[in-house]
Amino acid sequence: MTTVAPDPRAGRHCHSTLNSLHATHYFSPDVGRELGALGVTHPRAVNFAVRAAALGPVGAGAVTATFYNYKHTLVARYVPAVWESASPEQVLAARTRAVDTTLRRLLGADAVASAEMSEAATLALRATEACSRSARPLYSAHADLPVPEEPHLAYWHAATLLREHRGDGHLAVLMAAGLDGLEAVLTHTATGKGMSPKWVRDTRGWSREDWDAAAGRLRERGLLDEDGELTERGSALRQDIERETDRLDRAPYAHLGADGVARLTELGTGFVRTALAAGAFPADLLAKR
């Protein structure tokens, strides 16, 4: 039987549903409690630890490089010091416990134990079979981790792999477009689909002066207007970035096939809607201003 490759936009939409559920743990109090028990208490330290732990006890340089849009001085404030409180292995175990608790709380016991969850895990893991390790450090590090046995954790693990696979490729595209970390996130915010400036500055370590300077550079390039909105050229650049990211990320979804992508998107959308209704994300997370 011939597998029909999905439209690139279908792959992007599928990724979006998977990534949304993956991202719930970044805003979960369960993660803070688990890491706090290990002596990691500051929210920024928690964030750096849970995402970077798969890389091992790396220094600030590796985290800044792979995360891309964080200010290095913020990263260096907590990394590598965080590994003195908890080893990467301890952090990964704590993250798994927290994700388990979070998904059970947001989705409910019936959804976690459902046939739909098992089906979603099977489809998502099948998509990861076609991921590439080349020049993808965060994906490759997570791909070395064992697949959890419980379907809801296996689904979350596969979502993490697909998120980091696309993300690593996306950074290459941003670099080719000449956008540094802050410029990249600022232009994404200007699309109306990114985090609000307040969330960017609070979580990524940038000051208002940093933000304004980046906006000035983007205006000089003709990508932003005086009101901070994307110009026609800026909008075209963001569209080009997404299309090229789709191209670099097409293999997992082509491997799954159009029908598989459609079904995984359908299942993932249901899970995300349930999580959103349960208050998975802050109300002010996404905004232009």
XYZ file of C-alpha atoms in Angstrom:
289
model
C 0.000 0.000 0.000
C 1.343 3.425 -0.962
C 1.544 6.027 1.779
C 0.263 9.437 0.693
C 2.377 12.287 2.053
C 0.408 15.038 3.791
C 0.360 18.678 2.802
C 3.195 20.496 4.654
C 0.636 22.656 6.421
C -1.038 19.520 7.759
C 2.269 18.453 9.278
C 2.661 21.876 10.863
C -0.847 21.724 12.302
C -0.236 18.240 13.658
C 2.985 19.419 15.284
C 1.133 22.351 16.827
C -1.354 20.085 18.601
C 1.422 17.817 19.866
C 3.562 20.728 20.990
C 0.674 22.338 22.844
C 0.258 19.301 25.063
C 4.014 18.972 25.516
C 4.209 22.616 26.624
C 1.696 22.219 29.442
C 4.437 21.011 31.772
C 6.318 24.308 31.468
C 3.405 26.002 33.246
C 2.569 23.178 35.628
C 2.936 23.622 39.396
C 3.651 19.896 39.530
C 7.037 20.457 37.879
C 7.935 23.126 40.394
C 6.994 20.866 43.294
C 9.012 17.926 41.979
C 12.102 20.034 41.252
C 11.690 21.935 44.517
C 12.002 18.661 46.383
C 15.422 18.289 44.761
C 16.491 21.778 45.815
C 15.802 23.507 42.474
C 13.366 26.265 43.371
C 13.727 29.266 41.077
C 11.346 29.081 38.079
C 14.144 29.901 35.610
C 16.392 27.209 37.081
C 13.514 24.729 36.857
C 12.924 25.592 33.208
C 16.572 25.274 32.224
C 16.959 22.020 34.136
C 13.949 20.129 32.792
C 14.614 20.992 29.155
C 18.403 20.697 29.203
C 18.717 17.597 31.400
C 18.674 15.246 28.424
C 21.939 16.880 27.296
C 23.664 15.958 30.550
C 25.323 18.393 33.011
C 26.065 20.996 30.334
C 27.221 24.555 30.892
C 25.494 27.830 30.140
C 26.942 28.038 26.637
C 25.251 24.845 25.479
C 21.906 25.913 26.939
C 22.056 29.386 25.383
C 22.963 27.895 22.014
C 20.257 25.235 21.951
C 17.477 27.336 23.516
C 18.405 30.299 21.236
C 16.103 33.058 22.523
C 17.308 33.369 26.134
C 19.788 36.027 27.225
C 23.065 34.355 28.077
C 23.540 36.254 31.339
C 20.232 34.844 32.606
C 21.207 31.308 31.639
C 24.615 31.667 33.286
C 22.943 32.726 36.528
C 21.513 29.214 36.952
C 23.575 26.916 34.733
C 25.684 24.926 35.511
C 24.931 25.666 39.196
C 21.604 23.845 38.931
C 23.434 20.520 38.514
C 24.930 20.966 41.975
C 21.409 20.691 43.407
C 20.181 17.860 41.198
C 21.785 15.624 38.615
C 20.317 15.447 35.107
C 19.137 11.906 35.892
C 17.278 13.116 38.973
C 15.748 15.978 37.004
C 14.551 13.672 34.229
C 12.927 11.313 36.741
C 11.276 14.255 38.494
C 10.038 15.614 35.162
C 8.439 12.277 34.308
C 6.644 12.192 37.655
C 5.456 15.757 37.164
C 4.244 15.136 33.611
C 2.334 12.078 34.807
C 0.617 14.118 37.514
C -0.036 17.044 35.165
C -1.602 14.988 32.380
C -3.795 13.093 34.809
C -4.959 16.390 36.319
C -5.563 18.187 33.000
C -7.002 15.322 30.954
C -8.623 13.120 33.582
C -8.149 9.469 34.388
C -10.497 8.256 31.649
C -8.608 10.055 28.870
C -5.239 8.929 30.179
C -6.378 5.298 30.176
C -8.358 5.511 26.919
C -7.901 3.596 23.689
C -7.551 6.982 21.982
C -4.488 7.779 24.072
C -2.886 4.463 23.153
C -3.662 5.094 19.489
C -2.205 8.605 19.664
C 0.972 7.301 21.304
C 1.383 4.653 18.611
C 0.923 7.182 15.796
C 3.215 9.798 17.344
C 5.962 7.269 17.991
C 5.640 6.031 14.425
C 6.216 9.577 13.176
C 9.414 9.836 15.231
C 10.870 6.865 13.349
C 11.698 9.236 10.486
C 13.320 11.981 12.572
C 16.952 12.838 11.823
C 19.664 13.385 14.421
C 21.863 15.449 12.112
C 22.489 18.970 13.513
C 19.609 18.515 15.962
C 21.147 18.452 19.457
C 18.028 18.761 21.615
C 16.104 16.222 19.565
C 19.038 13.815 19.497
C 19.588 14.047 23.250
C 15.923 13.299 23.943
C 15.946 10.477 21.405
C 18.516 8.724 23.610
C 15.986 8.526 26.454
C 13.872 5.385 26.880
C 10.265 5.409 25.726
C 7.936 5.251 28.753
C 5.652 2.242 28.964
C 2.436 4.035 29.921
C 0.667 5.352 26.799
C 0.088 8.914 28.037
C 3.773 9.260 28.918
C 4.812 7.622 25.652
C 2.605 10.115 23.811
C 4.172 13.009 25.706
C 7.658 11.608 25.000
C 6.920 11.359 21.270
C 5.488 14.893 21.308
C 8.722 16.059 22.932
C 10.823 14.387 20.245
C 8.753 15.919 17.455
C 8.820 19.327 19.141
C 12.599 19.350 19.524
C 13.113 17.934 16.016
C 11.150 20.778 14.483
C 12.658 23.281 16.897
C 16.257 22.412 16.070
C 15.502 22.801 12.371
C 13.666 26.060 13.029
C 16.759 27.554 14.668
C 18.800 26.817 11.557
C 16.201 28.667 9.493
C 16.201 31.641 11.869
C 19.978 31.881 11.652
C 19.833 31.749 7.853
C 17.259 34.549 7.944
C 19.639 36.690 9.990
C 17.452 36.853 13.104
C 19.134 36.588 16.480
C 17.279 35.061 19.419
C 15.495 38.209 20.564
C 14.705 39.381 17.030
C 13.242 35.981 16.260
C 10.915 35.964 19.240
C 10.011 39.637 18.728
C 8.928 39.052 15.131
C 6.978 35.980 16.231
C 5.205 38.064 18.859
C 4.367 40.607 16.151
C 2.466 37.924 14.237
C 0.017 37.708 17.138
C 0.837 34.023 17.658
C 3.822 34.392 19.967
C 4.256 35.138 23.642
C 3.469 38.623 24.888
C 6.435 40.994 25.328
C 6.000 40.783 29.103
C 6.306 36.985 29.070
C 9.316 37.132 26.752
C 11.161 39.624 28.919
C 10.250 37.971 32.214
C 11.154 34.434 31.163
C 13.976 35.025 28.678
C 15.939 37.613 30.648
C 15.702 40.523 28.214
C 15.220 44.095 29.414
C 12.911 46.690 27.893
C 16.033 48.363 26.519
C 17.064 45.080 24.846
C 13.585 44.759 23.358
C 13.555 48.317 22.027
C 17.041 47.935 20.541
C 16.008 44.747 18.746
C 12.881 46.470 17.438
C 15.091 49.267 16.141
C 17.284 46.819 14.245
C 14.210 45.231 12.717
C 12.864 48.634 11.656
C 16.187 49.409 9.989
C 15.817 46.194 7.982
C 12.287 47.134 6.982
C 10.729 44.240 8.892
C 8.829 46.285 11.500
C 7.001 49.590 11.170
C 6.998 52.428 13.695
C 4.030 50.894 15.538
C 5.853 47.613 16.041
C 3.775 45.775 13.450
C 5.289 43.544 10.799
C 5.687 45.238 7.446
C 4.805 43.421 4.249
C 8.435 42.403 4.041
C 8.421 41.250 7.654
C 5.276 39.178 7.186
C 6.759 37.590 4.072
C 9.923 36.705 5.992
C 7.951 35.024 8.777
C 5.968 33.053 6.201
C 9.180 32.005 4.469
C 10.623 30.904 7.815
C 7.622 28.690 8.533
C 7.653 27.178 5.045
C 11.352 26.351 5.270
C 10.857 24.928 8.754
C 8.078 22.764 7.319
C 10.467 21.529 4.643
C 13.131 20.555 7.157
C 10.508 18.874 9.331
C 8.534 17.029 6.656
C 10.052 13.548 7.106
C 8.162 12.460 10.260
C 4.786 13.408 8.824
C 5.512 12.002 5.365
C 6.459 8.761 7.128
C 3.163 8.756 9.001
C 1.164 9.522 5.859
C -1.781 11.827 5.266
C -4.328 9.585 6.980
C -2.086 9.045 9.985
C -1.377 12.764 10.299
C -5.077 13.578 10.085
C -5.934 11.037 12.766
C -3.101 12.103 15.081
C -4.164 15.733 14.675
C -7.759 14.823 15.496
C -6.755 12.951 18.625
C -4.246 15.595 19.699
C -6.759 18.400 19.219
C -9.167 16.677 21.580
C -6.509 16.319 24.264
C -5.429 19.948 23.914
C -8.974 21.271 24.137
C -9.477 19.350 27.353
C -6.192 20.680 28.749
C -7.088 24.249 27.798
C -10.467 23.956 29.488
C -8.653 22.783 32.613
C -6.529 25.956 32.678
C -3.272 24.558 31.329
C -1.885 27.950 30.245
C -1.857 31.495 31.655
C -4.567 33.704 30.169
C -2.096 36.445 29.213
C 0.498 34.193 27.573
C -0.150 35.131 23.934
C -0.417 38.782 22.900
C 1.259 41.419 20.749
C 1.482 43.988 23.524
